[in-house]
Coordinates of C-alpha atoms and ligand atoms in Angstrom, one line a residue:
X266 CA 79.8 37.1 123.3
X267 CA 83.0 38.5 121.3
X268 CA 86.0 38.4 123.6
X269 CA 88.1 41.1 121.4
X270 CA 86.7 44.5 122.7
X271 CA 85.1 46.8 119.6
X272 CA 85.4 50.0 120.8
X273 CA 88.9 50.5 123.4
X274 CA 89.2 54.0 125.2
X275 CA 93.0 55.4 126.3
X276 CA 93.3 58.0 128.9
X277 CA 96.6 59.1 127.9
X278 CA 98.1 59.9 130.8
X279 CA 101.8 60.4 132.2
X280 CA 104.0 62.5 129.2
X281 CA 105.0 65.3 131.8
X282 CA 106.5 62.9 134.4
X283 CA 108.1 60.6 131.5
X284 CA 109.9 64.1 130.2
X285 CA 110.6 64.9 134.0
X286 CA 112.2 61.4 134.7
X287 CA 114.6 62.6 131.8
X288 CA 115.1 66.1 133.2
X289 CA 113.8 67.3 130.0
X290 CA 110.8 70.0 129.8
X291 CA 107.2 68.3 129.8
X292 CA 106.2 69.1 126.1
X293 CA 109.3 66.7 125.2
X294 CA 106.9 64.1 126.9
X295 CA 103.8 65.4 124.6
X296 CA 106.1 65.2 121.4
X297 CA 106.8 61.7 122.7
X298 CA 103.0 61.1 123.7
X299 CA 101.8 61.8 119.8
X300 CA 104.8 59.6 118.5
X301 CA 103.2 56.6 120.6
X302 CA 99.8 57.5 120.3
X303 CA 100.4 57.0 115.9
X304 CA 102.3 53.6 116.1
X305 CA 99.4 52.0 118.9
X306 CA 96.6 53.7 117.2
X307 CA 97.6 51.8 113.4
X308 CA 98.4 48.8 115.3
X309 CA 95.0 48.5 117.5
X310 CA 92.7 49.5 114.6
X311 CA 94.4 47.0 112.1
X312 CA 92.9 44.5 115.1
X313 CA 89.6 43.6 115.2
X314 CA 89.1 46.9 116.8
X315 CA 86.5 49.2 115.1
X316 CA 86.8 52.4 117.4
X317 CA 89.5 53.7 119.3
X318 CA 88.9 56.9 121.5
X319 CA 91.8 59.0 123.0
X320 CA 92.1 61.7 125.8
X321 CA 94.5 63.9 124.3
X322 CA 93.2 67.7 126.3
X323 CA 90.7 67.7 128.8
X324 CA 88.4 70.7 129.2
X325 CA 89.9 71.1 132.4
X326 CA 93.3 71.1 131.0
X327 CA 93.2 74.7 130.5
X328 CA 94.1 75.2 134.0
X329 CA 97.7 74.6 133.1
X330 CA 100.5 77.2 132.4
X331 CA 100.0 79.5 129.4
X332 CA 103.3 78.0 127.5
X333 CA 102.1 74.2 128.3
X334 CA 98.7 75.0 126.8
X335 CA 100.3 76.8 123.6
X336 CA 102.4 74.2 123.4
X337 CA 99.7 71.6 123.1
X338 CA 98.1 73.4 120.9
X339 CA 100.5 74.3 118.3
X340 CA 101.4 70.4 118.4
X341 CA 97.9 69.6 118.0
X342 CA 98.0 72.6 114.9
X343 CA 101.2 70.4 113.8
X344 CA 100.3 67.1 114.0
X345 CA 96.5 67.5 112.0
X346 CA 98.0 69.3 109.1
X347 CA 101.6 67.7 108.3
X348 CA 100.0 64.0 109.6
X349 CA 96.8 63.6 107.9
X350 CA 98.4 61.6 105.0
X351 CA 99.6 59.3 107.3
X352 CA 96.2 58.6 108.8
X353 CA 95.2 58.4 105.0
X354 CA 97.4 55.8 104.3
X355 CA 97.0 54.0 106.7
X356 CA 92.5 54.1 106.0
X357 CA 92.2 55.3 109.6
X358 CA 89.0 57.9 110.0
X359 CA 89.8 60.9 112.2
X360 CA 87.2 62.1 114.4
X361 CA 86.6 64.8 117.4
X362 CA 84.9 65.1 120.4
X363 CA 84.4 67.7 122.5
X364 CA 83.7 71.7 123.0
X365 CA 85.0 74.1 120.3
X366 CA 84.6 77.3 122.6
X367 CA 88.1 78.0 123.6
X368 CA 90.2 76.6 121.0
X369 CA 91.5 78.7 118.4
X370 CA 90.8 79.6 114.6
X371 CA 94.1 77.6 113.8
X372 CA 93.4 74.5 116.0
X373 CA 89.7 74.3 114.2
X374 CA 91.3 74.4 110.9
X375 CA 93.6 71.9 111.6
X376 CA 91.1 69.2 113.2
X377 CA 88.3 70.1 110.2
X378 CA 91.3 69.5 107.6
X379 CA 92.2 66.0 109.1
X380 CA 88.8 65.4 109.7
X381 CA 87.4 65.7 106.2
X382 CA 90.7 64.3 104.4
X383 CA 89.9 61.1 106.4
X384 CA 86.2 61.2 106.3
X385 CA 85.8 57.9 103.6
X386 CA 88.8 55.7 105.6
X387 CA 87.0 52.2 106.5
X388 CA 90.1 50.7 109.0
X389 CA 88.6 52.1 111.9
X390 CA 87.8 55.0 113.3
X391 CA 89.8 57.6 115.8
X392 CA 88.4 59.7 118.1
X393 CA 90.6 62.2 119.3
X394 CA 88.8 63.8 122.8
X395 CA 90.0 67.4 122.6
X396 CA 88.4 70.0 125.1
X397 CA 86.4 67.2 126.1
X398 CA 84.3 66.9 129.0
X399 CA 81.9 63.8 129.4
X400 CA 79.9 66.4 131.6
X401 CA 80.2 69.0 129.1
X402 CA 79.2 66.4 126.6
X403 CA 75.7 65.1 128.4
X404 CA 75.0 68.9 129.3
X405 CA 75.6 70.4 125.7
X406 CA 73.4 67.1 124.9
X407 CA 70.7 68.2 126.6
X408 CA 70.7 71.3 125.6
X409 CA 70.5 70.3 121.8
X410 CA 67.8 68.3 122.7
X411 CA 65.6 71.0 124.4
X412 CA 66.3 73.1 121.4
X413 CA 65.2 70.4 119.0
X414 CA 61.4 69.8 121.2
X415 CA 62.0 66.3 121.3
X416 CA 58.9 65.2 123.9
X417 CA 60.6 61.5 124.8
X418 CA 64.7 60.3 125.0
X419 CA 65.2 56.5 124.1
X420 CA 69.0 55.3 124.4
X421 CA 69.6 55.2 120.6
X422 CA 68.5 58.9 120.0
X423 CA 70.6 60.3 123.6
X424 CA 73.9 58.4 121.5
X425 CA 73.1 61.0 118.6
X426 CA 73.2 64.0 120.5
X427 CA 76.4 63.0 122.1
X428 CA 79.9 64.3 120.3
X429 CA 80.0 61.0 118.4
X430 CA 77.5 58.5 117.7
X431 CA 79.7 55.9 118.8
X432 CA 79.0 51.9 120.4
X433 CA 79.7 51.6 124.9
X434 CA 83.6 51.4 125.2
X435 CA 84.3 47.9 126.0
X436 CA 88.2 48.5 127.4
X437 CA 89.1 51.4 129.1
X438 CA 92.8 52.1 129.7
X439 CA 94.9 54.8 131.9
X440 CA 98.5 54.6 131.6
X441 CA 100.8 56.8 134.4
X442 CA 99.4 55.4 137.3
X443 CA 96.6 57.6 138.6
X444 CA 93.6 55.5 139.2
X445 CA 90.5 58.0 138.1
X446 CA 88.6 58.8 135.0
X447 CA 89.0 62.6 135.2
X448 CA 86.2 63.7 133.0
X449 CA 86.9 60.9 130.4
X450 CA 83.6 59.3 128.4
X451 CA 81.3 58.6 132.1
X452 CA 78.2 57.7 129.9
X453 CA 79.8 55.7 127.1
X454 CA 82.1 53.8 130.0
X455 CA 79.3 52.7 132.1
X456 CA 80.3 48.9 131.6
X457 CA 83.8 48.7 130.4
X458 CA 86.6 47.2 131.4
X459 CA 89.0 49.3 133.0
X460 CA 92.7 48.4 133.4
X461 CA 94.9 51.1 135.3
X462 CA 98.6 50.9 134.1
X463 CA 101.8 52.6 136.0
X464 CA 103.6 52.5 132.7
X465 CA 103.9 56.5 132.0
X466 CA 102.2 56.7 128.3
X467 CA 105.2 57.5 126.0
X468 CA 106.6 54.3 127.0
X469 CA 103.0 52.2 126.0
X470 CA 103.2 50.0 123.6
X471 CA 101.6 47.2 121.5
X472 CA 103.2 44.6 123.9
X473 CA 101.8 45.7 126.7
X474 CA 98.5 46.4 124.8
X475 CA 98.4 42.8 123.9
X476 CA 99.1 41.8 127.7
X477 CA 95.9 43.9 128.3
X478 CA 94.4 42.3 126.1
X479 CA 95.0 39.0 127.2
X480 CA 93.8 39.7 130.7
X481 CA 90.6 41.9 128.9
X482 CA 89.7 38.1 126.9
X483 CA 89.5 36.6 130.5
X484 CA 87.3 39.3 132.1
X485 CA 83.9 37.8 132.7
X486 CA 81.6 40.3 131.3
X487 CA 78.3 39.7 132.9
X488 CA 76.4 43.0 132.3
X489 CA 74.6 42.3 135.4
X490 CA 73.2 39.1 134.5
X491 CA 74.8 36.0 135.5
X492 CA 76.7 33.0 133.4
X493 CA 75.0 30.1 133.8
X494 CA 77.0 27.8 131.5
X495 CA 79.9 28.6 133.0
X496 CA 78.3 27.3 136.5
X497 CA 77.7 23.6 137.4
X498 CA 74.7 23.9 139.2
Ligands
IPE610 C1 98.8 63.6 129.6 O1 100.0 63.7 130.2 C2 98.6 64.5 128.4 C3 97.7 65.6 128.7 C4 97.0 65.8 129.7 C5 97.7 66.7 127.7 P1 100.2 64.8 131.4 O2 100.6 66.1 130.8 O3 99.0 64.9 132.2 O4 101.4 64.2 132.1 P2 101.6 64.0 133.7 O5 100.4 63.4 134.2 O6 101.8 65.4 134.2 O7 102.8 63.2 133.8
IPE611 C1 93.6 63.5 132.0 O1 94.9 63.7 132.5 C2 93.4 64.3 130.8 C3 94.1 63.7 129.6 C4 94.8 62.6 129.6 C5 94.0 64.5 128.4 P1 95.2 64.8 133.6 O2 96.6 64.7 133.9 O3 94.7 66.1 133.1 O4 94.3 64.3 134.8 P2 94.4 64.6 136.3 O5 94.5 66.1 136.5 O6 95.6 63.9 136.9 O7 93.1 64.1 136.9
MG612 MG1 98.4 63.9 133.9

């Protein structure tokens, strides 16, 4: 069994209360957030890591103040157009999941633009959760899948209707202390490893990635069955 994880999952949690702690306004902490999330996302995918998913705006997220939710989105407007030739240069693929209803035209553009500028990038691949469910994602799946009059579901044709045809997350990771998955990738989680941090996410880095990590690489990952080497009887 590989003991360095594949696919890793980040629930990027904490930007408002690390903008707070300074007495700063919380889309400081989101400017922050996207700083962190570029440097951790070259270094993990120049690992042995061939996915990395993100939570960067939950579907319930939208429940938030008008000028937090603009905010978000103009960075997200930002960051996809002025950013892509950094994720360019550095060979990483850009991807999306989640819903498109409720974003605008100028969001759309922006995430198709980074999208296809990084579509032949072999490093590694990013998914970027935006207006992402996970039940969203296994209804809308569903639905597709009615529409389409398929008569039987097998595992490997559900993981195509899904967002992303993407392999199980093997490390799951929450910074900013909250110990929940709030809607984050249910399905592709079911056996991962899931590490809740306290550290608020603008202050994650790769050394405390690689502490993770080092915990992650002692896990024993049984997948329900049982180790028998490892026992002496
Ligand atoms: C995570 O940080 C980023 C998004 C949800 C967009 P939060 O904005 O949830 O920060 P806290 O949890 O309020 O500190
Ligand atoms: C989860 O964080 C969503 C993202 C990180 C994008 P929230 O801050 O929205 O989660 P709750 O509300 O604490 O569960
Ligand atoms: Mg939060």
């Amino acid at each position: 069994m590989k003991k360095t994880p594949n696919h890793v999952a980040i629930i990027l949690d904490g930007n408002g209360r690390w903008a707070e702690k300074r007495n700063k306004k919380r889309s400081f902490g989101h400017k922050e957030g996207f700083e962190t999330l570029k440097k951790l996302s070259q270094y993990i995918l120049n690992s042995e890591v061939s996915v990395l998913s993100v939570y960067a705006f939950s579907t319930e997220n939208f429940k938030r103040s008008e000028e937090e939710v603009s905010f978000l989105m103009n960075l997200f407007i930002e960051k996809f157009t002025k950013e892509f030739e950094y994720y360019q240069k550095e060979n990483i693929k850009v991807v999306f999941s989640g819903r498109e209803t409720n974003l605008s035209k100028d969001v759309l553009k922006a995430m198709n633009k980074i999208q296809s500028m990084t579509k032949n990038n072999t490093l590694g691949t990013l998914n970027i959760c935006l207006n992402y469910g996970s039940n969203y994602e296994i209804i809308d799946a569903c639905n597709n899948i009615i529409k389409d009059n398929v008569d039987e579901v097998t595992i490997e044709s559900f993981n195509k209707y899904l967002y992303q045809d993407l392999p199980m997350i093997d490390l799951l990771i929450r910074t900013g202390k909250e110990k929940r998955l709030s809607n984050f990738m249910l399905y592709q989680a079911a056996y991962a490893e899931i590490f809740f941090l306290d550290t608020l996410f603008p202050d994650f880095d790769s050394k405390e990635y690689e502490k993770v990590l080092e915990d992650y690489k002692k896990r024993d990952r049984r997948f329900g069955g049982i180790n028998y080497e490892k026992k002496n009887n």
